[in-house]
Structures are given as structure tokens and as C-alpha cells.
CSV table of C-alpha atoms in Angstrom, one decimal:
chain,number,residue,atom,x,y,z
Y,586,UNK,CA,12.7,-2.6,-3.1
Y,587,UNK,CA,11.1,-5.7,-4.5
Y,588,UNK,CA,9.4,-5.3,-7.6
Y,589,UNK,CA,8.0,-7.4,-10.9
Y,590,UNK,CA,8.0,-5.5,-14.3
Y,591,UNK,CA,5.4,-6.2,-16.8
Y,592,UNK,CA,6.6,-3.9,-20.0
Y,593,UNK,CA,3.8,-4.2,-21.8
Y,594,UNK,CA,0.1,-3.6,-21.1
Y,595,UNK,CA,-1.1,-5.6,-24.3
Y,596,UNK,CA,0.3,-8.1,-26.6
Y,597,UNK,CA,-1.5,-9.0,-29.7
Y,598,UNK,CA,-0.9,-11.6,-31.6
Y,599,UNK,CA,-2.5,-13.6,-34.9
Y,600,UNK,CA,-3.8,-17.5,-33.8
Y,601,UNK,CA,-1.2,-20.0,-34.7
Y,602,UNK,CA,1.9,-17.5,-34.4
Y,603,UNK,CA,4.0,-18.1,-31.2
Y,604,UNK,CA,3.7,-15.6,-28.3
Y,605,UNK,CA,5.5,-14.3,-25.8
Y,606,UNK,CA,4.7,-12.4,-22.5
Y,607,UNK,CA,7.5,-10.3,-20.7
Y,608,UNK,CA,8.7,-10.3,-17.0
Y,609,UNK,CA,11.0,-8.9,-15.3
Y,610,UNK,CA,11.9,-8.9,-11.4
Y,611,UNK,CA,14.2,-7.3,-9.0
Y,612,UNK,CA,14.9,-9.1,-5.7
Y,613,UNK,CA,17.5,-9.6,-3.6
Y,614,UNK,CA,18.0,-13.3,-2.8
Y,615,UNK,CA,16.7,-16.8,-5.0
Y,616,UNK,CA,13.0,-15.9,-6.4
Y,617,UNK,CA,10.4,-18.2,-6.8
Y,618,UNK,CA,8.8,-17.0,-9.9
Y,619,UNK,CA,5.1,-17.7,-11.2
Y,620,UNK,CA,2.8,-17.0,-14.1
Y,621,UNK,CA,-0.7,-16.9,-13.5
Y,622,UNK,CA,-3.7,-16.0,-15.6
Y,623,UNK,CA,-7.2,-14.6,-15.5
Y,624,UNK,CA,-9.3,-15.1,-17.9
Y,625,UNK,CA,-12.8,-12.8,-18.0
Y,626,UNK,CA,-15.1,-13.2,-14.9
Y,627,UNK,CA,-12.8,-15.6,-13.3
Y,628,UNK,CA,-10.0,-15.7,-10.3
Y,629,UNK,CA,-6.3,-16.2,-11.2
Y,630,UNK,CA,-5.4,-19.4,-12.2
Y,631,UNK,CA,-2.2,-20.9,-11.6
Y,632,UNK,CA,0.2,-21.8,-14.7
Y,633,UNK,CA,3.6,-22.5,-13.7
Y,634,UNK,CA,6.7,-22.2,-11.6
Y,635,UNK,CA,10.4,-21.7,-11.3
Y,636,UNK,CA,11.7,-22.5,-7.7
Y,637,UNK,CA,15.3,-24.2,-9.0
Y,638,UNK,CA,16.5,-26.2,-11.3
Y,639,UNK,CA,15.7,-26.1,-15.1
Y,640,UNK,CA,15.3,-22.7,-16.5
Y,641,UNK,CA,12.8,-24.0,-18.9
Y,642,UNK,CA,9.8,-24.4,-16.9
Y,643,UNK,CA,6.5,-26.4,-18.6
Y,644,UNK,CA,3.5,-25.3,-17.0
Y,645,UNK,CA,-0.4,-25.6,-18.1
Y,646,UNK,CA,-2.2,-25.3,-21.8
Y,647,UNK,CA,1.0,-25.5,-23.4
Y,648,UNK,CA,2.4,-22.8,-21.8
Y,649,UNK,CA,6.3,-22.5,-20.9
Y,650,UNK,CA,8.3,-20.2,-19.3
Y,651,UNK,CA,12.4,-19.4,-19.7
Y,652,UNK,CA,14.0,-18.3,-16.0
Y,653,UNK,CA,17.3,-16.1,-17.2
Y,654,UNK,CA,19.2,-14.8,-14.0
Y,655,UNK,CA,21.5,-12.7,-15.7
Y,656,UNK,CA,18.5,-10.8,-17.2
Y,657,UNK,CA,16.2,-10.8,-14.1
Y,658,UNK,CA,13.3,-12.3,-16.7
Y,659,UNK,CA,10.8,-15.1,-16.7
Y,660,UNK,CA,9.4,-14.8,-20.2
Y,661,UNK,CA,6.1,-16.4,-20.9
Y,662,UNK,CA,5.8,-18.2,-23.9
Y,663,UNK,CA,3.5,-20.9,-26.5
Y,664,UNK,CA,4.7,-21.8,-29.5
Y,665,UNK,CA,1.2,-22.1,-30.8
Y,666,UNK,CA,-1.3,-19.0,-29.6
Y,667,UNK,CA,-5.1,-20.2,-29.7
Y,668,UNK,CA,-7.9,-17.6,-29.5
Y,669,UNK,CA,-8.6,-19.1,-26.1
Y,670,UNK,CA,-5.5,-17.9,-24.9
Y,671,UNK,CA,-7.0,-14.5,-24.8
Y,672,UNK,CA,-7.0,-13.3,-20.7
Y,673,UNK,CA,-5.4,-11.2,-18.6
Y,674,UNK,CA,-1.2,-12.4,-17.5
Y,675,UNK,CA,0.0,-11.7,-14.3
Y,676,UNK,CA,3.9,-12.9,-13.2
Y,677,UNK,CA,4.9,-12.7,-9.8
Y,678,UNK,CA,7.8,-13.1,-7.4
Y,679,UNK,CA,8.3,-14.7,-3.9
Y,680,UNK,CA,11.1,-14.5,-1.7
Y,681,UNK,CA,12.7,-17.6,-0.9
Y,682,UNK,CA,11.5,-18.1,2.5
Y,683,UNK,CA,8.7,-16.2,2.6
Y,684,UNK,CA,4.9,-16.4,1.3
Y,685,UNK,CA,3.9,-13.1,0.2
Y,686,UNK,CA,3.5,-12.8,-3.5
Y,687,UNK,CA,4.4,-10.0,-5.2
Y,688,UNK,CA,3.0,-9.0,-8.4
Y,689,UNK,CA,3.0,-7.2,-11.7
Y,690,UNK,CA,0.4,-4.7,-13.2
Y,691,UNK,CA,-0.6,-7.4,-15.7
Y,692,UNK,CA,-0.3,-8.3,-19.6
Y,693,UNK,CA,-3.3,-8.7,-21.6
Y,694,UNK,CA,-2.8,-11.0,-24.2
Y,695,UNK,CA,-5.4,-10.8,-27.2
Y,696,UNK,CA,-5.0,-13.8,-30.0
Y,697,UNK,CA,-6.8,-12.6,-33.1
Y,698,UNK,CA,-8.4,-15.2,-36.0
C,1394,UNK,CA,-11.5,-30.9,-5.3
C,1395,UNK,CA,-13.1,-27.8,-4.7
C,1396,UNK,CA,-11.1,-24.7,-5.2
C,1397,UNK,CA,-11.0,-21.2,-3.3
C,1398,UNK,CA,-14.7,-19.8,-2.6
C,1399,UNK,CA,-15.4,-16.4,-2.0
C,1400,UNK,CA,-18.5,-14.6,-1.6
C,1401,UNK,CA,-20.0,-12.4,-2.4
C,1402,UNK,CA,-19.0,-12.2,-6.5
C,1403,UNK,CA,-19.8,-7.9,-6.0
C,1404,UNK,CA,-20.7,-5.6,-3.1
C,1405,UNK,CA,-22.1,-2.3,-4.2
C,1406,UNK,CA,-22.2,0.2,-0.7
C,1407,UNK,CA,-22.0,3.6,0.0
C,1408,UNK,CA,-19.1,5.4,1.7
C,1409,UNK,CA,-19.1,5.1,5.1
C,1410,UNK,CA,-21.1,1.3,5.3
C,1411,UNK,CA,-19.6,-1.6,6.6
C,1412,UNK,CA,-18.6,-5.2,4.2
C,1413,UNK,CA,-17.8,-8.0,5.4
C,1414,UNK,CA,-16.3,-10.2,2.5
C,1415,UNK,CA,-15.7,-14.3,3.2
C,1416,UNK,CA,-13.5,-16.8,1.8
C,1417,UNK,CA,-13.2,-20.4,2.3
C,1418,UNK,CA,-10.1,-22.1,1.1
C,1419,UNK,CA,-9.2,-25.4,0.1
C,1420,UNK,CA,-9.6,-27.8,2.1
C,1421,UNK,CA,-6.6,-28.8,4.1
C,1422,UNK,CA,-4.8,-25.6,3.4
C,1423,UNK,CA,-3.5,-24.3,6.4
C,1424,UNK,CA,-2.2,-20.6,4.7
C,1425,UNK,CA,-5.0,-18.2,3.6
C,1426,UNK,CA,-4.1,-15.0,1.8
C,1427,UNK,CA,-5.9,-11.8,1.1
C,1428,UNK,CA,-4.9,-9.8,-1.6
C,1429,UNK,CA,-6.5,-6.8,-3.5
C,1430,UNK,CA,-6.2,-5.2,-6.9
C,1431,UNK,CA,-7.6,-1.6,-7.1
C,1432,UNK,CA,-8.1,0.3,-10.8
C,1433,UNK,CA,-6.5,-1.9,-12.6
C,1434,UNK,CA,-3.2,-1.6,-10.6
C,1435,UNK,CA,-1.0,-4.8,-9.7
C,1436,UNK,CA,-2.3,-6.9,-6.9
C,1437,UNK,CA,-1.4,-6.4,-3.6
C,1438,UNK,CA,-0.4,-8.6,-0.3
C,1439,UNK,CA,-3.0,-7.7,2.4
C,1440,UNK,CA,-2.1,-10.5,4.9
C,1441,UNK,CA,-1.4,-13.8,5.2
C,1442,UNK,CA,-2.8,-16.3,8.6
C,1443,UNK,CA,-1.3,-19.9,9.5
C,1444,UNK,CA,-4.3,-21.6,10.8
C,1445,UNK,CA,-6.0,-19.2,13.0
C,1446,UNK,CA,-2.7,-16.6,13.5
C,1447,UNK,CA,-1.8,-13.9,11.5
C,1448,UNK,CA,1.0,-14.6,10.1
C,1449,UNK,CA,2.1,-11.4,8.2
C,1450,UNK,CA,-0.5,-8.7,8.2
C,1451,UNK,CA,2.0,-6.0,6.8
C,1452,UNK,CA,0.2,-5.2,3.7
C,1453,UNK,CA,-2.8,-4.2,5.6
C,1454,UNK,CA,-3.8,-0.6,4.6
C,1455,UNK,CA,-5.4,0.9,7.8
C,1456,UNK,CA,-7.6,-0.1,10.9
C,1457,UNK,CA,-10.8,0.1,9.2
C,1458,UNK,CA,-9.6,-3.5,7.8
C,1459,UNK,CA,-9.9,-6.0,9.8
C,1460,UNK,CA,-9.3,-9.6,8.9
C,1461,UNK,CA,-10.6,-13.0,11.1
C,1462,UNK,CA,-10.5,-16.6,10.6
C,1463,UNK,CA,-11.5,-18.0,13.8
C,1464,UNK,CA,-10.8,-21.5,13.8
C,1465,UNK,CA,-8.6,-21.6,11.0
C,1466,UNK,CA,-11.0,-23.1,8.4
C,1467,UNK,CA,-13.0,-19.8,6.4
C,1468,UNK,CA,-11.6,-16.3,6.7
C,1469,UNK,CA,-13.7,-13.0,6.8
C,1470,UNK,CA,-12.3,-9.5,5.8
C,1471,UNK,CA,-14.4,-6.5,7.1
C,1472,UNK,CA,-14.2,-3.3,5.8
C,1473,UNK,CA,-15.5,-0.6,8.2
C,1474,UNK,CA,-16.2,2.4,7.0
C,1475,UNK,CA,-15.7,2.1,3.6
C,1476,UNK,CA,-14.0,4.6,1.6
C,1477,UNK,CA,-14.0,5.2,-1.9
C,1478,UNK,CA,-10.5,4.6,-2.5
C,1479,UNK,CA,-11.4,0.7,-0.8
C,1480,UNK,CA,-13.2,0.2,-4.4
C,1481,UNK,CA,-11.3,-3.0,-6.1
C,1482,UNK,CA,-11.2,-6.3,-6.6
C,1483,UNK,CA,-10.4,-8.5,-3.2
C,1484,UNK,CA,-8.7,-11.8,-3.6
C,1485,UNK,CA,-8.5,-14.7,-1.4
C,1486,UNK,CA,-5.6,-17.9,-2.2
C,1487,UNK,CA,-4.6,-20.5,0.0
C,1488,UNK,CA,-1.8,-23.4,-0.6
C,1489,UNK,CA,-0.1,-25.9,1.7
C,1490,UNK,CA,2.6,-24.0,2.6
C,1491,UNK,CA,6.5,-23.4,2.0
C,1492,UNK,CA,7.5,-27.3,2.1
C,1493,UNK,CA,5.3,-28.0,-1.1
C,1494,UNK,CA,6.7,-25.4,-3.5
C,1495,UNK,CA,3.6,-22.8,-1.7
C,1496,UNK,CA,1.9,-22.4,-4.2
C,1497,UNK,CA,-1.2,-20.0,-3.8
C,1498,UNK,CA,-4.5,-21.0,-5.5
C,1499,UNK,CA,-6.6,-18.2,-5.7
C,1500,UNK,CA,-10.6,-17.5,-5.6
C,1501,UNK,CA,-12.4,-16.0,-8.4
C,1502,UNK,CA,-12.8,-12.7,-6.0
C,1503,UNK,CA,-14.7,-10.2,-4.8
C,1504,UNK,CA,-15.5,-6.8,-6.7
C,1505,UNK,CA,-16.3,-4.0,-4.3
C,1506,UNK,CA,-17.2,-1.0,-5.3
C,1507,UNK,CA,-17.8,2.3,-3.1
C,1508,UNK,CA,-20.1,5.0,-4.0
């Protein structure tokens, strides 16, 4: 079955320090991998990609994200966490020919002063 | 550009009421999507309409959903009766489809809760 992993419920980390956010999917077939956030009172925003091509994907407010097909993962990452930064991670996977997105439970990310 | 609309922002009924939730998506987006996250649980597909078809309603939980967008611009999603176990938050997204990259820009949603 398809499915997106999310290891960790929280991530805390100090403003300035670099962060990362975990995923990890299983699919049969290409993915098309995504990263969105929500921050409080809001919908999901869109942050980035991976469809082909370069593993290293550049997406909004500095974000990035590292496709690895041996591991199954598409790591979120900044080099530089801002307080602002704080809000709610999801990653999610779609099937290569298909449109339905398929998600994980969610990361909170909380950037501390 | 306006993004995804929804209304209403929170629905508070009682078990066994009807809801009818809207969306209006981008304009010029043919694919609208209804998903739902309940307690806090990873969001889930409900269905997916091309225009005015339904394109994939496989994530659809019962018959007392029932999901419209008659002439392919705004999208309704009735609930009817509602259970407690409907209680969640109900997202709408819409995108151009496949031959861009697809992807789905979602509403801020709408929190339903079932007493």
C-alpha cells in the first residue's frame, strides 16, 4: 500500500540553527513528492516539488528539499530556521499519472529565540 | 490572483443535521479536490472532479457524502446526517492538472465539528 512517513510529531529547533524535517514514502512506481505547510488559522500552502530531475529541489522561504531514491526520503530542510518558520509540515506523495495526494500525519516544527 | 475559497471557516451542528460546505477554486482550474483531516490524523483524498465529472470519488467515506459542482466552476460537499465521527477539518485544492506538474493549491478549509 501507498503510504508517506512523518517520524516525528515535533521538531524543535533554536532560530538561526539549520533544520530539518523528515519524510519518508513507499510507492510503487516514480513519485511526485511535495512539501507543504500550514501555518496557524490558515490552509496548506504549497512549498515545493520533486517530479524528476535534480534531487535538490529549491522551493519557497528558503526552503529546500533532498529527493534520495535509495532511501525512499524527501527531507525538508533551511539552513537558517526563523521563528516564522514555526507551522505545521505536511509531505506528500503522488503517483505518477494520477492526482490523488497522499499524505503524512504531519511535523510540527517549533523555532525558539 | 485569488486563491482557493471556502466557506464557511467552522460549522458547529448536532448529530443527525445536514452541512453543506462550498468551495470555489481558482479560476481556470479545471480539477477540484476535497480532502479531510479528522483528529489530527493525516489528510485524506475524498474525491477529485474534472470540470463537472467525478473523476475519482474513491476516497469517499459513505453515502451520506455527497459532493456536486454543477457546471464545473464552485463545488459543494453535503454532509447528510452528520455523525460525530464526520468532525474534522474539510479541505478543498484545485490545480491545472497533470500537464503542469498538478500541483494542488489548497483553501484555508472548513472546521466541522459534530456534537
Amino acid at each position: 500500500a501507498q503510504s508517506v512517513a512523518q517520524p516525528e510529531d515535533q521538531v524543535n529547533v533554536a532560530e538561526g540553527n539549520p533544520l530539518t524535517v523528515k519524510c519518508t514514502y513507499s510507492v510503487s512506481g516514480n513519485p511526485y513528492l511535495f512539501w507543504y505547510v500550514q501555518y496557524p488559522n490558515r490552509g496548506l500552502q504549497f512549498l515545493l516539488k520533486y517530479i524528476t530531475g535534480d534531487n535538490l529541489v529549491k522551493g519557497s522561504y528558503g526552503f529546500e528539499a533532498e529527493f534520495n531514491k535509495s532511501q525512499t526520503s524527501f527531507h525538508l530542510k533551511k539552513p537558517s530556521a526563523l521563528v516564522s518558520d514555526s507551522a505545521l509540515y505536511f509531505c506528500a506523495v503522488r503517483l505518477f499519472g494520477t492526482d490523488k495526494l497522499i499524505f503524512g500525519t504531519g511535523t510540527r516544527l517549533q523555532v525558539f529565540p | 490572483e485569488a486563491g482557493v475559497t471556502q466557506f464557511p471557516s467552522h460549522s458547529v451542528i448536532e448529530k443527525g443535521q445536514t452541512v453543506t460546505l462550498r468551495c470555489d477554486p481558482i479560476s481556470g482550474h479545471d480539477n477540484l479536490y476535497w480532502y479531510r483531516r479528522v483528529m489530527g490524523k493525516e489528510i485524506k483524498f475524498l474525491l477529485h472532479f474534472v470540470k463537472e465529472s467525478k473523476q475519482d470519488e474513491s476516497g469517499m467515506p459513505n453515502n451520506r457524502f455527497l459532493a456536486e459542482r454543477t457546471g464545473g466552476t464552485y463545488s459543494t460537499l453535503k454532509v447528510q446526517p452528520a455523525e460525530l465521527e464526520d468532525s474534522g477539518v474539510y479541505f478543498c485544492a484545485s490545480s491545472q492538472g497533470l500537464a503542469t506538474g498538478g500541483t494542488q493549491y489548497f483553501g484555508p478549509g472548513t472546521r466541522l465539528l459534530v456534537l
